[in-house]
Amino acid sequence: SAIPAAHASPSLTGGRTPSATPSVASCARAHPSIRVTPSSNAQRGGRQGSSVALITYGAATVALVADEDDRAIHAIELSPSQGKPRDAVTPLAGVPSQLLVLADGRVAVALRDKNQVQLLEPAGDPRTTPLASLCDVDVAEEPVGLAIHSALSTPPSTTPTASLLVTSGFGRSLTILEATPKNMQVARVI
C-alpha cells in the first residue's frame, strides 16, 4: 500500500510540508496513439536509467539525451534519411540526472534539484515534437539513479504494474514507485 505523505520523512518531501493524503499522481497517457518503444538493445539490458536512452519510432532510432546544462531532454535521430539530424528539445523544470523509457513509451526522468521523478510521453513525432509532461512525484532528496522492475507475476486480468526504483544521493534512500498505466505513487522508501 502507498505511504501517506504525512508519514514520509522530511527528505522524501524535499523539505515541503507533507499532506495527510497519499501522494498519487495521474500519469495516464494523453497521446496513446503515438507509439514509441525502448530500442531492442534497451529491451535486452536497459532496465536501468542513463543519461542516454534509445527509442524506436517507426523505422527510426532516436536517442533521448538528458542535458543537465540546458535542463532539457534532446531527442536526436541517429540515422536521418535526409541530411542533418533533427533535434527536438523538451525543456524541464529541473536538472535531469537520468532517464528511463518504460515499456509503454512513457519516459521517466529524475530531476536531481527538484527531488522529483517526472513522467513524460511523446505528443507527436519525437524527432520534431517535444515530449509532453504527464505528472511528477516527490522522492527523496537528490534522485540520481533509476531502474525498473516489472511485476512478472501480474495475472492477465489485472492492471500491469512495474516498480520504478529511484536512488537518492543526499537522501540516502531507495524510493520504490508503483507505476501503472494510469498513475504513479510512492510504495515504499528504504
mmCIF file of C-alpha atoms in Angstrom:
data_model
loop_
_atom_site.group_PDB
_atom_site.id
_atom_site.type_symbol
_atom_site.label_atom_id
_atom_site.label_comp_id
_atom_site.label_asym_id
_atom_site.label_seq_id
_atom_site.Cartn_x
_atom_site.Cartn_y
_atom_site.Cartn_z
ATOM 1 C CA SER A 1 0.000 0.000 0.000
ATOM 2 C CA ALA A 2 1.065 3.591 -0.500
ATOM 3 C CA ILE A 3 2.869 5.533 2.189
ATOM 4 C CA PRO A 4 0.843 8.604 3.164
ATOM 5 C CA ALA A 5 2.916 11.744 2.715
ATOM 6 C CA ALA A 6 2.189 12.597 6.377
ATOM 7 C CA HIS A 7 4.358 9.607 7.318
ATOM 8 C CA ALA A 8 7.111 10.462 4.875
ATOM 9 C CA SER A 9 10.455 11.645 6.141
ATOM 10 C CA PRO A 10 11.403 15.302 5.508
ATOM 11 C CA SER A 11 13.984 14.099 2.966
ATOM 12 C CA LEU A 12 11.197 12.393 0.993
ATOM 13 C CA THR A 13 9.230 15.595 0.589
ATOM 14 C CA GLY A 14 12.250 17.806 -0.109
ATOM 15 C CA GLY A 15 11.565 19.925 2.971
ATOM 16 C CA ARG A 16 7.962 20.709 1.956
ATOM 17 C CA THR A 17 5.146 20.225 4.440
ATOM 18 C CA PRO A 18 3.644 16.806 3.750
ATOM 19 C CA SER A 19 -0.109 16.436 3.280
ATOM 20 C CA ALA A 20 -2.257 13.866 5.062
ATOM 21 C CA THR A 21 -3.249 12.076 1.850
ATOM 22 C CA PRO A 22 -1.230 9.593 -0.176
ATOM 23 C CA SER A 23 0.822 11.099 -2.961
ATOM 24 C CA VAL A 24 -0.787 9.644 -6.089
ATOM 25 C CA ALA A 25 -0.227 11.295 -9.438
ATOM 26 C CA SER A 26 -2.388 10.712 -12.509
ATOM 27 C CA CYS A 27 0.054 9.676 -15.207
ATOM 28 C CA ALA A 28 -2.269 8.272 -17.877
ATOM 29 C CA ARG A 29 -1.057 8.704 -21.432
ATOM 30 C CA ALA A 30 -2.805 11.566 -23.214
ATOM 31 C CA HIS A 31 -1.417 10.520 -26.634
ATOM 32 C CA PRO A 32 -1.505 6.691 -26.626
ATOM 33 C CA SER A 33 -1.711 6.580 -30.428
ATOM 34 C CA ILE A 34 1.886 7.879 -30.648
ATOM 35 C CA ARG A 35 3.774 4.580 -30.470
ATOM 36 C CA VAL A 36 7.379 4.524 -29.316
ATOM 37 C CA THR A 37 9.190 1.621 -27.712
ATOM 38 C CA PRO A 38 12.521 1.172 -26.000
ATOM 39 C CA SER A 39 15.026 0.085 -28.646
ATOM 40 C CA SER A 40 15.809 -3.634 -28.921
ATOM 41 C CA ASN A 41 19.102 -3.044 -27.062
ATOM 42 C CA ALA A 42 17.200 -1.405 -24.209
ATOM 43 C CA GLN A 43 14.719 -4.286 -24.046
ATOM 44 C CA ARG A 44 17.595 -6.750 -23.572
ATOM 45 C CA GLY A 45 19.507 -4.895 -20.878
ATOM 46 C CA GLY A 46 18.161 -1.379 -20.494
ATOM 47 C CA ARG A 47 16.213 -1.802 -17.305
ATOM 48 C CA GLN A 48 18.441 0.837 -15.709
ATOM 49 C CA GLY A 49 18.478 4.568 -16.250
ATOM 50 C CA SER A 50 21.163 6.518 -18.032
ATOM 51 C CA SER A 51 21.779 9.988 -19.380
ATOM 52 C CA VAL A 52 21.046 8.498 -22.837
ATOM 53 C CA ALA A 53 18.170 6.173 -23.802
ATOM 54 C CA LEU A 54 17.272 4.798 -27.212
ATOM 55 C CA ILE A 55 13.722 4.572 -28.537
ATOM 56 C CA THR A 56 12.234 3.284 -31.764
ATOM 57 C CA TYR A 57 9.646 5.361 -33.610
ATOM 58 C CA GLY A 58 8.524 3.644 -36.793
ATOM 59 C CA ALA A 59 11.779 2.697 -38.556
ATOM 60 C CA ALA A 60 13.784 5.462 -36.835
ATOM 61 C CA THR A 61 16.069 5.072 -33.829
ATOM 62 C CA VAL A 62 16.086 8.168 -31.649
ATOM 63 C CA ALA A 63 18.475 8.984 -28.793
ATOM 64 C CA LEU A 64 16.939 10.749 -25.803
ATOM 65 C CA VAL A 65 19.721 12.715 -24.112
ATOM 66 C CA ALA A 66 19.414 14.216 -20.617
ATOM 67 C CA ASP A 67 21.183 17.597 -20.788
ATOM 68 C CA GLU A 68 21.977 18.931 -17.310
ATOM 69 C CA ASP A 69 23.275 22.305 -18.554
ATOM 70 C CA ASP A 70 20.181 23.071 -20.660
ATOM 71 C CA ARG A 71 17.765 21.416 -18.193
ATOM 72 C CA ALA A 72 16.277 19.588 -21.132
ATOM 73 C CA ILE A 73 15.881 16.316 -22.991
ATOM 74 C CA HIS A 74 17.175 16.332 -26.568
ATOM 75 C CA ALA A 75 15.644 13.800 -28.987
ATOM 76 C CA ILE A 76 18.144 13.160 -31.789
ATOM 77 C CA GLU A 77 17.515 10.904 -34.771
ATOM 78 C CA LEU A 78 20.552 8.644 -35.158
ATOM 79 C CA SER A 79 20.310 7.817 -38.870
ATOM 80 C CA PRO A 80 18.469 10.661 -40.557
ATOM 81 C CA SER A 81 17.248 9.811 -44.035
ATOM 82 C CA GLN A 82 17.694 13.369 -45.243
ATOM 83 C CA GLY A 83 20.747 15.372 -44.191
ATOM 84 C CA LYS A 84 21.153 16.843 -40.743
ATOM 85 C CA PRO A 85 19.602 15.005 -37.775
ATOM 86 C CA ARG A 86 16.552 16.628 -36.244
ATOM 87 C CA ASP A 87 16.743 17.661 -32.588
ATOM 88 C CA ALA A 88 13.514 18.144 -30.646
ATOM 89 C CA VAL A 89 14.145 19.808 -27.275
ATOM 90 C CA THR A 90 11.936 19.240 -24.231
ATOM 91 C CA PRO A 91 12.536 21.866 -21.501
ATOM 92 C CA LEU A 92 12.411 20.505 -17.940
ATOM 93 C CA ALA A 93 11.671 22.190 -14.605
ATOM 94 C CA GLY A 94 14.904 20.876 -13.108
ATOM 95 C CA VAL A 95 18.282 19.246 -13.723
ATOM 96 C CA PRO A 96 17.906 15.742 -15.218
ATOM 97 C CA SER A 97 20.258 13.161 -13.720
ATOM 98 C CA GLN A 98 18.930 10.068 -15.531
ATOM 99 C CA LEU A 99 16.086 8.993 -17.753
ATOM 100 C CA LEU A 100 14.466 5.659 -18.486
ATOM 101 C CA VAL A 101 11.968 4.609 -21.167
ATOM 102 C CA LEU A 102 9.131 2.450 -19.829
ATOM 103 C CA ALA A 103 7.696 -0.417 -21.875
ATOM 104 C CA ASP A 104 4.616 1.643 -22.839
ATOM 105 C CA GLY A 105 6.716 4.517 -24.236
ATOM 106 C CA ARG A 106 6.482 6.882 -21.284
ATOM 107 C CA VAL A 107 9.780 8.459 -20.242
ATOM 108 C CA ALA A 108 10.741 8.746 -16.564
ATOM 109 C CA VAL A 109 13.327 11.411 -15.733
ATOM 110 C CA ALA A 110 14.925 12.059 -12.328
ATOM 111 C CA LEU A 111 15.103 15.784 -11.557
ATOM 112 C CA ARG A 112 18.017 15.985 -9.165
ATOM 113 C CA ASP A 113 17.493 19.546 -7.873
ATOM 114 C CA LYS A 114 13.686 19.260 -7.581
ATOM 115 C CA ASN A 115 13.626 15.915 -5.700
ATOM 116 C CA GLN A 116 11.127 14.567 -8.204
ATOM 117 C CA VAL A 117 10.623 11.990 -10.903
ATOM 118 C CA GLN A 118 8.751 13.399 -13.876
ATOM 119 C CA LEU A 119 6.871 11.210 -16.360
ATOM 120 C CA LEU A 120 6.610 12.397 -19.959
ATOM 121 C CA GLU A 121 5.287 10.964 -23.215
ATOM 122 C CA PRO A 122 5.656 11.609 -26.923
ATOM 123 C CA ALA A 123 2.982 14.069 -28.091
ATOM 124 C CA GLY A 124 3.890 13.647 -31.762
ATOM 125 C CA ASP A 125 6.905 12.597 -33.780
ATOM 126 C CA PRO A 126 9.631 12.552 -31.092
ATOM 127 C CA ARG A 127 12.204 13.702 -33.664
ATOM 128 C CA THR A 128 10.419 17.020 -34.131
ATOM 129 C CA THR A 129 7.964 17.458 -31.238
ATOM 130 C CA PRO A 130 8.921 17.995 -27.568
ATOM 131 C CA LEU A 131 7.748 15.397 -25.055
ATOM 132 C CA ALA A 132 4.597 16.227 -23.065
ATOM 133 C CA SER A 133 4.640 16.179 -19.273
ATOM 134 C CA LEU A 134 2.172 13.806 -17.626
ATOM 135 C CA CYS A 135 2.973 14.066 -13.921
ATOM 136 C CA ASP A 136 5.680 14.288 -11.315
ATOM 137 C CA VAL A 137 6.142 12.566 -7.970
ATOM 138 C CA ASP A 138 8.196 13.728 -4.989
ATOM 139 C CA VAL A 139 11.045 11.405 -3.989
ATOM 140 C CA ALA A 140 13.950 11.523 -1.519
ATOM 141 C CA GLU A 141 16.497 14.313 -1.939
ATOM 142 C CA GLU A 142 18.770 14.324 -4.986
ATOM 143 C CA PRO A 143 17.460 11.481 -7.165
ATOM 144 C CA VAL A 144 20.419 10.237 -9.191
ATOM 145 C CA GLY A 145 19.550 6.731 -10.416
ATOM 146 C CA LEU A 146 16.592 4.930 -11.999
ATOM 147 C CA ALA A 147 15.801 1.285 -12.630
ATOM 148 C CA ILE A 148 12.654 -0.644 -13.459
ATOM 149 C CA HIS A 149 11.433 -3.933 -12.060
ATOM 150 C CA SER A 150 8.385 -5.350 -13.841
ATOM 151 C CA ALA A 151 5.843 -7.288 -11.851
ATOM 152 C CA LEU A 152 6.348 -10.641 -13.526
ATOM 153 C CA SER A 153 3.548 -12.338 -11.640
ATOM 154 C CA THR A 154 0.782 -9.923 -12.617
ATOM 155 C CA PRO A 155 -2.253 -12.021 -13.604
ATOM 156 C CA PRO A 156 -3.642 -11.167 -17.060
ATOM 157 C CA SER A 157 -6.934 -9.983 -15.534
ATOM 158 C CA THR A 158 -5.297 -7.189 -13.524
ATOM 159 C CA THR A 159 -3.640 -3.897 -14.452
ATOM 160 C CA PRO A 160 0.064 -4.375 -15.208
ATOM 161 C CA THR A 161 2.364 -2.713 -12.706
ATOM 162 C CA ALA A 162 6.054 -2.057 -12.535
ATOM 163 C CA SER A 163 8.246 -0.771 -9.772
ATOM 164 C CA LEU A 164 10.307 2.258 -10.665
ATOM 165 C CA LEU A 165 13.299 2.279 -8.326
ATOM 166 C CA VAL A 166 14.858 5.661 -7.542
ATOM 167 C CA THR A 167 18.163 6.026 -5.715
ATOM 168 C CA SER A 168 18.873 9.320 -3.992
ATOM 169 C CA GLY A 169 22.301 10.657 -3.156
ATOM 170 C CA PHE A 170 21.779 13.189 -0.368
ATOM 171 C CA GLY A 171 18.556 11.480 0.753
ATOM 172 C CA ARG A 172 20.459 8.164 1.123
ATOM 173 C CA SER A 173 17.335 6.286 0.112
ATOM 174 C CA LEU A 174 15.817 3.905 -2.352
ATOM 175 C CA THR A 175 12.301 5.061 -3.222
ATOM 176 C CA ILE A 176 10.070 2.448 -4.824
ATOM 177 C CA LEU A 177 7.360 3.941 -7.008
ATOM 178 C CA GLU A 178 4.468 1.773 -8.146
ATOM 179 C CA ALA A 179 3.765 2.643 -11.772
ATOM 180 C CA THR A 180 0.608 1.579 -13.583
ATOM 181 C CA PRO A 181 -0.617 2.848 -16.962
ATOM 182 C CA LYS A 182 -2.761 5.437 -15.150
ATOM 183 C CA ASN A 183 -0.828 6.588 -12.067
ATOM 184 C CA MET A 184 2.395 6.525 -10.099
ATOM 185 C CA GLN A 185 2.727 6.578 -6.324
ATOM 186 C CA VAL A 186 5.299 6.019 -3.604
ATOM 187 C CA ALA A 187 5.013 2.415 -2.457
ATOM 188 C CA ARG A 188 7.963 2.315 -0.062
ATOM 189 C CA VAL A 189 11.092 4.186 0.978
ATOM 190 C CA ILE A 190 14.106 2.200 2.160
#
